[in-house]
Amino acid sequence: DAGVTQSPTHLIKTRGQQVTLRCSPISGHKSVSWYQQVLGQGPQFIFQYYEKEERGRGNFPDRFSARQFPNYSSELNVNALLLGDSALYLCASRREPGQGSSYEQYFGPGTRLTVT
Amino acid sequence: GENVEQHPSTLSVQEGDSAVIKCTYSDSASNYFPWYKQELGKGPQLIIDIRSNVGEKKDQRIAVTLNKTAKHFSLHITETQPEDSAVYFCAASGRAGGGNKLTFGTGTQLKVEL
């Protein structure tokens, strides 16, 4: 079975630009979460989506937004990019939130975003 | 909110020795504690997890222990091998938001030397 896939793998943008990152969850998984991992640190929670609805949001500005599609894939959008947005953006999928043995979250390889 | 502390930040062991990484959490409502291994240029890989109703879990050379009273949990790797070299992250998750929000520790760089 294919794991979580993300595109693109690498991206270079200029300050002030906008970026869209994409994620496809594991087949059968309905929940997608996004995390930001700055070099040398642990991932930080940005969003969780389940059944196309936002179910959780971390401490990130409104420049960050996301959505989930009927096929459970997801996009993360970041507007007005800042140098500090440079990071590895990770997508994680999970079967269903809060359902019995479905606590496990599986991460994709990430998208490396560099803002210059 | 939840805060997870992880120690040590770096750990060097000889091949065949054991490695132990420790984490503490702050939110007593947290009930799920996964461990991830991250190799260079890759996403975190789930290696083992434990829920709050269990004190210990083992999977071959890897084990995790949980002390809910003290709010700490540990990863134990026995008979370490060079391929165990990576960054390891602990995380905690609570009931809020359906448990999807993982709060991560700062990571431990494990180096297994020949």
Coordinates of C-alpha atoms in Angstrom, one line a residue:
Chain A
D1 CA 0.0 0.0 0.0
A2 CA 1.2 3.5 -0.8
G3 CA 2.0 5.7 2.2
V4 CA 1.3 9.4 2.6
T5 CA 2.4 11.3 -0.5
Q6 CA 3.3 15.0 -0.7
S7 CA 4.1 17.3 -3.5
P8 CA 6.3 19.1 -4.4
T9 CA 9.3 17.7 -2.5
H10 CA 11.2 21.0 -2.6
L11 CA 10.1 24.6 -3.3
I12 CA 11.9 27.9 -3.3
K13 CA 9.8 31.1 -3.0
T14 CA 10.4 34.8 -2.4
R15 CA 9.1 36.8 0.5
G16 CA 5.6 38.0 0.0
Q17 CA 4.7 35.2 -2.4
Q18 CA 2.0 32.5 -1.9
V19 CA 2.5 28.8 -1.8
T20 CA 0.3 25.7 -2.1
L21 CA 1.4 22.3 -0.8
R22 CA -0.4 19.1 -1.5
C23 CA -1.0 15.8 0.4
S24 CA -2.7 12.5 -0.3
P25 CA -3.4 10.4 2.7
I26 CA -3.1 6.6 3.0
S27 CA -6.0 4.8 1.3
G28 CA -8.8 4.5 3.8
H29 CA -7.6 7.3 6.0
K30 CA -10.1 10.2 6.3
S31 CA -8.2 12.6 8.6
V32 CA -5.2 14.7 7.5
S33 CA -3.1 16.9 9.7
W34 CA -0.4 19.4 8.8
Y35 CA 2.8 20.1 10.7
Q36 CA 5.7 22.5 10.4
Q37 CA 9.1 21.3 11.3
V38 CA 11.8 24.0 11.6
L39 CA 15.4 22.6 11.3
G40 CA 16.5 21.1 14.6
Q41 CA 13.1 21.1 16.2
G42 CA 10.1 18.7 16.5
P43 CA 7.1 19.1 14.2
Q44 CA 4.5 21.7 15.3
F45 CA 0.8 21.2 14.7
I46 CA -0.8 23.5 12.2
F47 CA -4.2 22.0 11.2
Q48 CA -6.3 18.9 11.3
Y49 CA -9.0 18.2 8.8
Y50 CA -11.6 15.4 8.9
E51 CA -14.4 15.0 6.4
K52 CA -13.5 18.3 4.8
E53 CA -14.0 20.2 8.1
E54 CA -11.3 21.9 10.2
R55 CA -11.2 20.0 13.5
G56 CA -8.2 21.6 15.1
R57 CA -5.8 24.5 14.6
G58 CA -2.4 25.3 16.1
N59 CA -0.9 28.6 17.0
F60 CA -0.3 29.8 13.5
P61 CA -1.3 33.1 11.9
D62 CA -4.2 33.5 9.5
R63 CA -1.8 33.5 6.6
F64 CA -1.9 29.7 6.9
S65 CA -5.0 28.0 5.6
A66 CA -5.9 24.5 4.4
R67 CA -8.7 22.5 2.9
Q68 CA -9.7 18.9 2.4
F69 CA -11.3 17.5 -0.7
P70 CA -13.9 14.8 -1.1
N71 CA -11.2 12.2 -1.9
Y72 CA -9.6 13.2 1.5
S73 CA -6.5 14.8 -0.1
S74 CA -5.6 18.1 1.3
E75 CA -3.9 21.4 0.4
L76 CA -2.0 23.8 2.7
N77 CA -1.8 27.4 1.6
V78 CA 0.5 30.0 3.0
N79 CA 0.2 33.6 2.0
A80 CA 2.6 36.6 2.2
L81 CA 5.5 34.3 2.9
L82 CA 8.1 35.3 5.5
L83 CA 11.7 34.2 5.8
G84 CA 10.6 32.4 9.0
D85 CA 8.2 30.2 7.1
S86 CA 11.2 28.3 5.7
A87 CA 10.7 24.7 7.0
L88 CA 9.8 21.2 6.3
Y89 CA 6.0 20.9 6.0
L90 CA 4.7 17.5 6.9
C91 CA 1.3 15.9 6.3
A92 CA 0.1 13.1 8.5
S93 CA -2.9 10.8 7.9
R94 CA -5.0 8.9 10.3
R95 CA -8.0 6.6 9.9
E96 CA -10.6 8.5 11.9
P97 CA -10.1 10.7 14.9
G98 CA -11.1 9.3 18.2
Q99 CA -12.1 5.9 17.0
G100 CA -10.8 2.9 18.9
S101 CA -7.5 1.8 17.6
S102 CA -7.1 4.6 15.0
Y103 CA -4.8 6.8 17.1
E104 CA -1.8 6.1 14.8
Q105 CA -0.7 9.0 12.6
Y106 CA 1.6 8.3 9.6
F107 CA 3.7 11.0 8.1
G108 CA 4.6 11.7 4.5
P109 CA 8.1 12.7 3.4
G110 CA 7.4 16.4 3.6
T111 CA 7.8 19.4 1.4
R112 CA 11.0 21.5 2.0
L113 CA 10.0 25.1 1.6
T114 CA 12.8 27.7 1.4
V115 CA 11.8 31.4 1.4
T116 CA 14.4 33.9 0.2
Chain B
G1 CA -1.5 23.5 26.4
E2 CA 0.6 20.4 26.4
N3 CA 4.4 20.7 26.8
V4 CA 6.7 17.8 26.1
E5 CA 10.3 17.8 27.2
Q6 CA 12.8 15.2 25.9
H7 CA 16.3 14.2 27.1
P8 CA 19.0 13.8 26.1
S9 CA 19.4 15.9 23.0
T10 CA 22.2 13.7 21.7
L11 CA 23.1 10.1 22.6
S12 CA 26.1 8.1 21.5
V13 CA 26.3 4.4 22.1
Q14 CA 28.4 1.5 21.0
E15 CA 26.8 -1.1 18.7
G16 CA 25.1 -3.7 20.8
D17 CA 24.5 -1.5 23.8
S18 CA 21.1 -0.2 25.0
A19 CA 19.8 3.3 24.5
V20 CA 17.2 5.1 26.6
I21 CA 15.4 8.3 25.8
K22 CA 13.1 10.0 28.3
C23 CA 10.2 12.4 27.9
T24 CA 7.9 14.2 30.3
Y25 CA 4.6 15.8 29.6
S26 CA 2.5 18.4 31.3
D27 CA -1.1 17.7 30.5
S28 CA -2.6 14.9 32.7
A29 CA -5.4 14.5 30.1
S30 CA -2.9 13.2 27.5
N31 CA -3.6 9.6 26.7
Y32 CA -1.6 8.6 23.7
F33 CA 2.2 8.6 23.4
P34 CA 3.9 7.7 20.1
W35 CA 7.6 7.6 19.2
Y36 CA 8.9 8.5 15.8
K37 CA 12.2 7.9 14.1
Q38 CA 13.3 10.5 11.6
E39 CA 16.2 9.8 9.2
L40 CA 17.9 12.6 7.3
G41 CA 15.7 14.0 4.5
K42 CA 12.7 11.9 5.4
G43 CA 9.4 12.3 7.3
P44 CA 9.0 10.9 10.8
Q45 CA 8.3 7.1 11.0
L46 CA 6.1 5.7 13.7
I47 CA 8.1 3.0 15.5
I48 CA 6.0 2.3 18.6
D49 CA 3.2 3.9 20.7
I50 CA 1.5 3.4 24.0
R51 CA -1.8 4.4 25.5
S52 CA -2.5 5.6 29.0
N53 CA -4.2 2.4 30.1
V54 CA -0.9 0.4 29.5
G55 CA 2.3 0.7 31.5
E56 CA 4.7 -1.0 29.1
K57 CA 4.8 -2.2 25.5
K58 CA 7.5 -4.1 23.6
D59 CA 8.1 -4.7 19.9
Q60 CA 11.3 -6.8 19.3
R61 CA 14.2 -4.6 20.3
I62 CA 12.1 -1.6 21.1
A63 CA 10.1 -1.0 24.3
V64 CA 8.2 2.0 25.7
T65 CA 7.3 2.5 29.4
L66 CA 4.7 5.0 30.8
N67 CA 4.4 6.4 34.3
K68 CA 1.2 8.3 34.4
T69 CA 1.6 9.4 38.0
A70 CA 5.0 11.0 37.2
K71 CA 3.9 12.0 33.7
H72 CA 6.9 10.6 32.0
F73 CA 7.5 7.9 29.4
S74 CA 10.7 6.4 27.9
L75 CA 11.9 4.6 24.8
H76 CA 14.3 1.7 25.3
I77 CA 16.3 0.3 22.3
T78 CA 18.3 -2.9 23.0
E79 CA 21.1 -4.4 21.0
T80 CA 21.5 -1.2 19.0
Q81 CA 22.6 -1.4 15.4
P82 CA 24.1 1.3 13.1
E83 CA 20.8 1.5 11.3
D84 CA 19.2 2.7 14.5
S85 CA 21.2 6.0 14.1
A86 CA 18.6 8.8 13.5
V87 CA 16.7 11.5 15.3
Y88 CA 14.0 10.2 17.7
F89 CA 11.0 12.2 18.7
C90 CA 8.5 11.5 21.5
A91 CA 5.0 13.0 21.3
A92 CA 1.8 13.3 23.4
S93 CA -1.8 13.6 22.4
G94 CA -4.9 14.2 24.4
R95 CA -8.6 13.9 24.0
A96 CA -9.1 17.5 22.8
G97 CA -9.7 17.7 19.1
G98 CA -10.1 13.9 18.8
G99 CA -6.5 13.3 19.7
N100 CA -5.1 14.3 16.4
K101 CA -2.9 17.1 17.7
L102 CA 0.5 15.7 18.5
T103 CA 2.8 17.8 20.7
F104 CA 6.4 16.7 20.0
G105 CA 9.5 16.8 22.1
T106 CA 12.7 18.5 20.8
G107 CA 14.3 15.3 19.5
T108 CA 17.2 13.1 20.4
Q109 CA 20.0 12.5 17.9
L110 CA 21.1 8.9 18.4
K111 CA 24.4 7.8 17.0
V112 CA 25.3 4.1 17.1
E113 CA 29.1 3.7 16.7
L114 CA 30.8 0.5 15.4

